[in-house]
Structures are given as C-alpha cells and as structure tokens.
Short mmCIF file of C-alpha atoms and ligand atoms in Angstrom, two decimals:
data_model
loop_
_atom_site.label_atom_id
_atom_site.label_comp_id
_atom_site.label_asym_id
_atom_site.label_seq_id
_atom_site.Cartn_x
_atom_site.Cartn_y
_atom_site.Cartn_z
CA MET A 1 -0.08 0.42 -0.29
CA GLY A 2 2.66 2.68 0.96
CA GLU A 3 5.08 1.64 -1.81
CA SER A 4 2.46 1.57 -4.52
CA ALA A 5 1.44 5.12 -3.21
CA ASP A 6 5.64 6.57 -2.30
CA ILE A 7 5.48 4.73 -7.00
CA ALA A 8 2.30 6.86 -8.06
CA SER A 9 3.69 9.79 -6.34
CA GLY A 10 6.61 9.30 -7.39
CA SER A 11 5.54 9.55 -10.76
CA SER A 12 3.47 12.62 -10.34
CA SER A 13 6.58 14.07 -9.39
CA LEU A 14 8.40 12.58 -11.89
CA ARG A 15 5.64 14.47 -14.80
CA SER A 16 5.18 17.74 -13.42
CA ALA A 17 9.31 18.09 -13.62
CA MET A 18 9.12 17.43 -17.12
CA GLU A 19 6.80 19.43 -17.69
CA GLU A 20 8.62 22.58 -15.85
CA GLU A 21 11.43 21.22 -18.67
CA GLU A 22 9.28 21.79 -20.63
CA GLU A 23 7.65 24.44 -20.75
CA PRO A 24 9.48 27.53 -20.89
CA LYS A 25 11.59 26.05 -23.91
CA SER A 26 6.95 26.37 -25.83
CA LYS A 27 7.58 29.87 -23.62
CA LYS A 28 10.33 30.52 -25.42
CA VAL A 29 9.25 29.87 -29.19
CA LYS A 30 6.16 32.27 -28.60
CA VAL A 31 8.43 35.44 -26.59
CA ASP A 32 10.69 34.76 -29.59
CA SER A 33 9.52 34.71 -33.06
CA ALA A 34 5.54 33.86 -33.04
CA PRO A 35 4.17 37.29 -32.48
CA ALA A 36 6.35 39.12 -35.35
CA PHE A 37 5.65 36.34 -37.48
CA GLY A 38 1.48 36.03 -36.70
CA VAL A 39 2.05 39.98 -37.03
CA TYR A 40 3.15 39.93 -40.72
CA HIS A 41 0.59 36.61 -41.29
CA THR A 42 -2.24 39.06 -39.90
CA ARG A 43 -1.19 42.77 -42.03
CA LEU A 44 -0.44 40.60 -45.05
CA GLU A 45 -3.92 38.75 -45.55
CA ASN A 46 -5.73 41.84 -44.57
CA ARG A 47 -3.65 43.73 -47.58
CA LEU A 48 -5.10 41.33 -49.56
CA GLY A 49 -8.20 40.87 -48.76
CA GLU A 50 -8.81 44.82 -49.84
CA ILE A 51 -6.88 43.91 -53.01
CA LEU A 52 -9.21 41.57 -53.63
CA ARG A 53 -12.08 42.22 -52.43
CA CYS A 54 -15.16 43.04 -54.92
CA THR A 55 -15.09 46.60 -56.01
CA VAL A 56 -18.61 46.69 -55.49
CA CYS A 57 -20.36 45.40 -52.11
CA LEU A 58 -16.27 45.19 -50.34
CA ASP A 59 -16.69 41.64 -49.81
CA LEU A 60 -14.76 38.82 -51.05
CA PRO A 61 -15.98 37.22 -53.33
CA LYS A 62 -17.55 33.63 -52.65
CA THR A 63 -17.70 32.26 -55.96
CA SER A 64 -16.24 33.44 -59.53
CA VAL A 65 -14.70 36.39 -60.05
CA TYR A 66 -15.56 38.94 -63.05
CA GLN A 67 -13.18 41.46 -64.27
CA CYS A 68 -14.04 44.83 -66.36
CA THR A 69 -11.37 45.49 -69.34
CA ASN A 70 -9.49 47.60 -67.35
CA GLY A 71 -8.53 44.93 -64.14
CA HIS A 72 -11.56 45.98 -61.63
CA LEU A 73 -13.18 42.75 -59.60
CA MET A 74 -16.28 42.09 -59.15
CA CYS A 75 -18.03 38.54 -57.40
CA ALA A 76 -20.18 36.98 -59.17
CA ALA A 77 -23.82 38.38 -57.84
CA CYS A 78 -22.60 42.51 -58.15
CA PHE A 79 -21.59 41.36 -61.67
CA THR A 80 -24.80 39.54 -62.82
CA HIS A 81 -26.90 42.89 -60.81
CA ILE A 82 -25.64 45.28 -62.98
CA LEU A 83 -25.73 43.21 -66.25
CA ALA A 84 -29.88 43.05 -65.14
CA ASP A 85 -30.21 46.53 -63.88
CA GLY A 86 -29.32 47.32 -67.56
CA ARG A 87 -31.45 45.25 -68.99
CA LEU A 88 -34.23 46.44 -66.34
CA ARG A 89 -33.43 49.96 -67.03
CA ASP A 90 -32.42 49.36 -71.16
CA SER A 91 -28.81 51.28 -70.63
CA THR A 92 -25.49 49.76 -71.19
CA PRO A 93 -24.29 48.23 -67.84
CA ALA A 94 -20.69 49.97 -66.70
CA CYS A 95 -18.05 49.32 -65.07
CA PRO A 96 -18.54 50.91 -61.55
CA SER A 97 -14.97 52.16 -60.78
CA CYS A 98 -14.16 52.88 -64.56
CA ARG A 99 -17.79 52.94 -66.67
CA VAL A 100 -15.99 50.96 -69.14
CA GLU A 101 -19.13 48.86 -70.63
CA ILE A 102 -19.33 45.49 -69.25
CA SER A 103 -21.52 42.73 -70.54
CA LYS A 104 -21.19 38.81 -70.79
CA SER A 105 -18.60 38.71 -73.80
CA THR A 106 -15.92 42.47 -72.79
CA SER A 107 -15.76 40.97 -69.38
CA THR A 108 -13.96 38.01 -67.97
CA ARG A 109 -13.11 35.89 -64.89
CA ASN A 110 -10.53 35.69 -62.76
CA LEU A 111 -8.55 32.19 -61.90
CA ALA A 112 -6.39 33.79 -60.30
CA VAL A 113 -7.54 35.53 -57.37
CA GLU A 114 -11.01 33.32 -57.01
CA LYS A 115 -7.80 30.52 -56.05
CA ALA A 116 -6.09 33.08 -54.29
CA VAL A 117 -9.80 34.28 -51.77
CA SER A 118 -10.41 30.77 -51.70
CA GLU A 119 -7.12 30.28 -49.65
CA LEU A 120 -7.94 33.83 -47.26
CA PRO A 121 -8.48 33.09 -43.72
CA THR A 122 -12.41 33.97 -43.78
CA THR A 123 -14.25 33.19 -39.81
CA CYS A 124 -16.82 30.34 -38.89
CA ASP A 125 -20.20 32.18 -38.11
CA PHE A 126 -21.10 29.65 -35.64
CA CYS A 127 -17.34 29.40 -33.14
CA SER A 128 -15.67 32.39 -34.73
CA GLU A 129 -12.36 30.73 -35.46
CA SER A 130 -10.32 31.32 -38.41
CA PHE A 131 -10.41 28.42 -41.55
CA PRO A 132 -8.97 29.10 -45.30
CA ARG A 133 -12.31 29.75 -47.78
CA SER A 134 -12.35 26.42 -49.69
CA GLN A 135 -12.53 24.45 -45.77
CA LEU A 136 -14.75 26.35 -44.68
CA VAL A 137 -17.86 24.97 -46.24
CA SER A 138 -16.91 21.55 -44.54
CA HIS A 139 -16.15 22.63 -41.64
CA GLN A 140 -19.11 24.73 -41.25
CA SER A 141 -21.89 21.60 -41.89
CA ASP A 142 -19.81 18.85 -40.45
CA ALA A 143 -17.62 19.66 -38.10
CA CYS A 144 -17.92 22.84 -36.15
CA PRO A 145 -19.48 21.68 -32.71
CA LYS A 146 -20.88 24.96 -33.08
CA ARG A 147 -23.43 24.41 -35.77
CA THR A 148 -26.31 24.23 -35.36
CA VAL A 149 -28.05 21.40 -35.57
CA LYS A 150 -30.84 19.35 -34.94
CA CYS A 151 -32.39 16.13 -32.00
CA SER A 152 -32.23 12.81 -33.31
CA TYR A 153 -35.45 12.92 -32.16
CA VAL A 154 -36.66 15.32 -34.72
CA LEU A 155 -38.51 12.20 -37.01
CA ILE A 156 -41.47 11.90 -34.30
CA GLY A 157 -41.90 16.19 -33.48
CA CYS A 158 -39.36 17.03 -31.11
CA LYS A 159 -38.66 21.13 -32.89
CA TRP A 160 -34.72 20.63 -30.87
CA THR A 161 -32.16 22.49 -32.52
CA GLY A 162 -29.22 24.39 -30.74
CA PRO A 163 -25.07 23.91 -31.14
CA ALA A 164 -24.50 20.36 -31.90
CA CYS A 165 -21.71 20.66 -29.14
CA THR A 166 -24.79 20.40 -27.01
CA GLN A 167 -26.76 18.18 -29.01
CA ASN A 168 -26.24 14.21 -27.02
CA SER A 169 -26.29 16.67 -23.21
CA HIS A 170 -30.16 17.71 -24.98
CA GLU A 171 -30.70 14.31 -26.27
CA SER A 172 -30.53 12.40 -23.02
CA GLU A 173 -32.93 14.76 -21.48
CA CYS A 174 -35.30 14.89 -24.69
CA GLU A 175 -39.41 13.40 -23.96
CA PHE A 176 -39.61 12.85 -27.59
CA PRO A 177 -37.73 8.89 -26.18
CA ASN A 178 -40.58 8.49 -23.71
CA MET A 179 -43.85 10.67 -25.54
CA THR A 180 -47.25 7.78 -25.75
CA GLY A 181 -47.57 6.75 -29.11
CA LYS A 182 -50.84 7.87 -29.40
CA THR A 183 -48.39 11.27 -29.51
CA VAL A 184 -45.44 9.96 -31.76
CA LEU A 185 -48.13 8.59 -33.85
CA ASP A 186 -49.57 12.27 -34.38
CA ASN A 187 -46.29 13.76 -34.55
CA VAL A 188 -45.71 10.97 -37.10
CA THR A 189 -48.53 11.02 -39.13
CA ALA A 190 -47.87 15.69 -39.51
CA LYS A 191 -45.03 14.83 -40.96
CA GLN A 192 -45.85 12.62 -43.40
CA GLU A 193 -48.64 14.96 -44.45
CA GLU A 194 -45.91 16.75 -45.92
CA VAL A 195 -44.52 14.88 -48.01
CA ASN A 196 -47.93 13.55 -48.95
CA VAL A 197 -48.58 16.82 -50.34
CA GLU A 198 -44.65 17.21 -52.64
CA LYS A 199 -45.03 13.32 -53.46
CA ARG A 200 -49.47 14.36 -54.83
CA ARG A 201 -47.53 17.36 -56.78
CA THR A 202 -45.05 15.28 -58.56
CA ARG A 203 -48.02 11.83 -59.55
CA ASP A 204 -49.88 15.21 -60.65
CA VAL A 205 -46.97 15.86 -63.29
CA MET A 206 -46.23 12.85 -64.27
CA ALA A 207 -50.12 12.18 -64.65
CA LEU A 208 -50.42 15.11 -67.22
CA PHE A 209 -47.39 12.96 -69.10
CA SER A 210 -50.26 9.98 -69.16
CA LEU A 211 -52.64 12.35 -71.53
CA ASP A 212 -53.39 11.97 -74.84
CA LYS A 213 -51.43 15.02 -76.40
CA PHE A 214 -48.30 16.46 -75.16
CA THR A 215 -45.43 18.14 -76.76
CA PHE A 216 -42.37 20.18 -75.65
CA SER A 217 -41.68 23.70 -77.65
CA ASP A 218 -37.85 25.14 -76.12
CA ILE A 219 -38.68 28.81 -76.16
CA GLN A 220 -36.44 31.95 -76.14
CA PHE A 221 -37.73 34.97 -74.51
CA LYS A 222 -36.89 38.62 -75.71
CA PRO A 223 -36.66 41.69 -74.53
CA TYR A 224 -39.15 44.08 -75.37
CA ARG A 225 -40.21 47.67 -74.20
CA THR A 226 -43.97 49.19 -74.02
CA ASP A 227 -44.67 52.50 -76.01
CA ASP A 228 -45.85 53.79 -71.91
CA PHE A 229 -44.26 57.03 -70.80
CA VAL A 230 -41.90 55.10 -68.46
CA PRO A 231 -41.21 52.27 -70.73
CA ARG A 232 -41.67 48.70 -69.51
CA LEU A 233 -39.73 45.59 -70.29
CA PHE A 234 -41.41 42.22 -71.03
CA TYR A 235 -40.36 38.90 -72.89
CA GLU A 236 -41.89 37.74 -75.24
CA THR A 237 -41.12 34.64 -76.77
CA SER A 238 -42.14 34.28 -81.43
CA ARG A 239 -44.43 31.64 -82.79
CA PHE A 240 -44.33 28.21 -81.88
CA SER A 241 -47.34 25.90 -83.38
CA ALA A 242 -48.59 23.10 -80.52
CA PHE A 243 -51.93 20.76 -80.75
CA ASN A 244 -52.34 22.64 -84.17
CA GLN A 245 -52.52 26.72 -82.85
CA GLN A 246 -49.79 29.05 -82.95
CA TRP A 247 -49.21 30.28 -79.60
CA VAL A 248 -46.80 32.33 -77.20
CA LEU A 249 -45.94 32.90 -73.85
CA ARG A 250 -44.45 36.17 -72.41
CA LEU A 251 -42.64 37.03 -69.59
CA LYS A 252 -42.46 40.03 -66.95
CA VAL A 253 -40.86 41.07 -63.86
CA LEU A 254 -42.09 42.02 -60.32
CA PRO A 255 -42.85 44.32 -58.81
CA ASP A 256 -44.69 45.44 -61.48
CA ASN A 257 -46.28 48.81 -59.27
CA ILE A 258 -42.82 49.89 -58.69
CA GLU A 259 -39.09 50.49 -60.94
CA PRO A 260 -37.86 46.61 -60.78
CA TRP A 261 -35.03 48.73 -60.47
CA GLN A 262 -35.49 50.51 -57.14
CA SER A 263 -36.79 47.09 -55.38
CA ASN A 264 -33.55 43.87 -53.77
CA GLN A 265 -36.37 41.77 -54.20
CA ARG A 266 -36.85 40.78 -57.75
CA SER A 267 -39.20 37.45 -59.67
CA MET A 268 -40.46 36.90 -62.59
CA ALA A 269 -44.44 35.42 -63.14
CA TYR A 270 -45.70 34.28 -66.77
CA GLN A 271 -48.17 34.15 -69.06
CA LEU A 272 -49.34 31.77 -72.24
CA VAL A 273 -51.41 33.49 -74.45
CA LEU A 274 -53.17 31.33 -77.38
CA LYS A 275 -52.60 33.47 -81.34
CA THR A 276 -55.48 31.79 -82.93
CA ARG A 277 -58.73 30.63 -82.95
CA PRO A 278 -59.65 26.98 -82.19
CA SER A 279 -61.71 25.49 -83.63
CA SER A 280 -63.39 24.24 -79.88
CA SER A 281 -62.68 25.15 -76.64
CA MET A 282 -58.81 23.83 -75.56
CA ARG A 283 -57.72 22.90 -71.78
CA ILE A 284 -53.98 22.63 -71.68
CA SER A 285 -51.94 22.38 -68.93
CA PHE A 286 -48.85 23.88 -68.45
CA PHE A 287 -44.87 23.96 -66.99
CA LEU A 288 -42.06 25.57 -67.64
CA GLN A 289 -38.55 23.99 -67.10
CA PRO A 290 -35.05 24.10 -67.85
CA GLY A 291 -33.74 23.60 -71.55
CA PRO A 292 -30.91 22.93 -72.51
CA PHE A 293 -29.64 26.59 -73.42
CA SER A 294 -30.82 27.22 -69.79
CA GLU A 295 -29.23 29.44 -67.30
CA LEU A 296 -31.54 28.13 -65.17
CA LYS A 297 -30.51 24.48 -63.18
CA GLU A 298 -33.31 24.19 -61.63
CA LEU A 299 -37.57 25.02 -61.72
CA GLN A 300 -39.95 23.47 -59.93
CA PRO A 301 -42.51 21.76 -62.09
CA HIS A 302 -45.63 23.97 -60.84
CA PRO A 303 -48.35 22.82 -64.13
CA ARG A 304 -50.89 25.29 -64.71
CA TRP A 305 -54.25 24.93 -66.53
CA TYR A 306 -56.46 26.89 -68.63
CA GLU A 307 -59.48 26.90 -70.81
CA PHE A 308 -59.28 28.37 -73.71
CA THR A 309 -62.41 29.28 -75.54
CA THR A 310 -63.80 29.85 -79.16
CA GLU A 311 -64.76 33.68 -78.15
CA ASP A 312 -62.67 35.75 -78.85
CA GLU A 313 -62.93 38.52 -76.11
CA PRO A 314 -59.88 41.05 -74.58
CA GLY A 315 -58.00 38.94 -72.34
CA ALA A 316 -59.95 35.53 -73.52
CA TRP A 317 -56.94 33.95 -75.00
CA GLU A 318 -54.25 35.00 -71.86
CA THR A 319 -53.50 33.50 -69.02
CA GLU A 320 -53.22 35.39 -65.55
CA PHE A 321 -49.57 35.79 -65.11
CA GLU A 322 -48.49 33.76 -62.31
CA ALA A 323 -44.80 33.30 -60.62
CA LEU A 324 -41.87 31.56 -62.69
CA PRO A 325 -40.58 29.36 -59.19
CA LEU A 326 -37.22 30.94 -58.63
CA GLU A 327 -35.25 30.38 -56.35
CA SER A 328 -34.21 34.18 -55.40
CA THR A 329 -33.93 37.73 -56.57
CA HIS A 330 -30.04 36.52 -57.46
CA GLU A 331 -31.82 33.77 -60.35
CA CYS A 332 -34.18 36.17 -60.96
CA ASN A 333 -30.47 38.71 -62.02
CA ARG A 334 -29.24 35.53 -62.62
CA LEU A 335 -32.16 36.02 -66.42
CA LEU A 336 -32.30 39.18 -66.43
CA SER A 337 -27.89 39.62 -67.28
CA ALA A 338 -28.76 36.92 -70.43
CA LYS A 339 -29.73 38.68 -73.95
CA LEU A 340 -32.59 36.10 -74.19
CA ILE A 341 -33.82 33.99 -71.81
CA SER A 342 -33.86 29.81 -73.05
CA LEU A 343 -36.79 27.45 -71.63
CA ARG A 344 -38.24 24.78 -72.59
CA VAL A 345 -42.37 24.70 -72.00
CA PHE A 346 -44.37 21.04 -71.14
CA LEU A 347 -47.89 21.94 -73.01
CA PHE A 348 -50.49 19.00 -72.14
CA HIS A 349 -53.90 19.54 -73.73
CA HIS A 350 -57.00 17.79 -71.79
CA GLY A 351 -59.32 16.35 -74.42
CA LYS A 352 -63.04 14.95 -74.98
ZN1 LIG B 1 -19.84 41.97 -54.64
ZN1 LIG B 2 -13.59 49.07 -64.24
ZN1 LIG B 3 -16.67 27.00 -36.19
ZN1 LIG B 4 -35.10 15.92 -28.90
#
C-alpha cells in the first residue's frame, strides 16, 4: 500500500518535472518569434483582402470573380446584378469604378483571384475560428462544434435545435423518446402529410404525361419595352406551334408597381397566350422547365391549367400572369443578365 503510494507520488513528481522542463521552451518560442510572424501574416492577409474584394459590395467573393477590361474586380452576384439593372433600365451596363462598358463577352473571369481568395482565412459563422475559405463549407456543415443541428428525435416531433456540442446533453433529457405511442403517431402523421403534398405534386405532373396529347417547345424570351410614358421591360417568345394552334409566352419582372430596380427583391411571372382561334374550346396544362440552353439548372414544375374558349373576347386567350418559381432574386438577375432567356415549355391538351 505504502509502496504503491510512493510509486504513484514518484511518477507524478517525475511528470511535473518534465512539464516544468518543457514549459519554458514553448514560452520561449512564443516570446521570440511567434508575434512577429503572426503580425506579418495578419497584415498580409488583411492587405490581400483589401485588394481582392469586390469593388461593388466590398466583400470577398465566395464564388466566381469577374473583371472589367481595366481589371476592376466584381463578385458574380454584383456582376449579374449590374447586367440585370442595365437590362431593366435599357442602359449600357458599366463598371462602377471606371464606367467602361461591361458585358458577358468583354468581361472575363479572374481565376487567379478566385484561387487566392479561396486561400485567405475567413471566420466561421458559428464558432468565429479562422479557416481557409476552401475549408469553411465543410467545417460549417460537418465539423464545427457550434453549428446548429436538430435533435435526433425530429422525426417524431422534437423541434429542438441548438449547437452540435449540446446535442448529446439535450437528447439525454429529450422527452420525445418517452412520449406515448399516440403522440408519436400524431407527430409522424403530420410529417407524413408534408411528404404527401410533395408526392401528390409529383404524381400530378407525371399524370399529365399520360394524356393523349402533349408536346414541348424550346423557347427563347426576347426583351421588349412597352410604349408607356416610362417604358417597361417585358419578354416575349416568337410564335410556336402546339396542337395545331399558334402560341406565345410572355414574361414580366416583378414588382411592376414601382421601378423594378428600386426593389432588391425581384421575381418573374409568365403567361401563355393563344394567337389563333381554336375550333373548339381547349383545356391546356403547362409548365416551364430549364431547356438545353438555359441559365437555370432547376425549376420546380408547377403545372397550371387554363380553358381557351372559341370566344374572341379581350383577354380570353391569355392566362393570368403567374410566378415563375425562381429560388431567389439572384436567379432572377441571372436570367435578366443574359441576352435571351431560354426555357422549355411543356403543354398538355386535356381532350374531350
Ligand atoms: Zn460584390
Ligand atoms: Zn473598371
Ligand atoms: Zn466553426
Ligand atoms: Zn429532442
């Protein structure tokens, strides 16, 4: 007993001796070289950050970097925003720094800047630690101890969210594993209902493809201006044929009660217009999708339907304008920044 206590105290004193010996060394390193080295690097990073940031929003670009013919840098979002504004105002888009004309053909990407920016440190939104930009996404989504996570019992109704490092302690106290079968069933049923709505939408789209008559057309919206006192931008396709009739599609930018460039929330709405008289009334379902030449990669298929009658009354052969299901204002700007908007329209004829 006494012997083992001696051994224990002996080894602990040995350990403390080693610690004492090591500590001054590491202190010496800190005092001698670390501050000078660190300060130099911080300054270089800050200086590079100043040089490489977007000249419009002053942020370090997260994705592609564009430059005007004089070399002024713009992040992808600002670049497309300037092109979109030019389209909306019917003016030539110009570099905000030097006023030289910018366009998709004259402005180029700057890959060296994109690479350099991805190596610069940036702080995590959750834990404020610094990482190279290239590592930040995986850190924030998988590794950060302070990233926001959901409780594992979310499927049976727990709405808890919190920092990942507190997930275990929440789950050890979470009341959801001990809920009665009835409560769990109610919660799961509510979840299932959300899934069912999605399923029904998919099924409705697929059911359209079982109709006798359907077709698609790759269309290009061209920009035009109304002849109002303040001309407004709208887009129209050239005529295309479907079900022995001629059609066009129109697209407008929202909001349309004020000048759209005064709003930073932009979206688009579209309508289908029948250009020829049908011999009998036609019920048509339709929706838009990205085509082979589209700027967009994804568009939720939201089918709409309309009954085109034989009566030639004003507006009878035009559907209402309805929202193009774009994800964000940035997507809207991307469409506006292009010369033409290419999409594919699917049309379905509900026969008698
Ligand atoms: Zn920017
Ligand atoms: Zn410039
Ligand atoms: Zn973090
Ligand atoms: Zn929970």
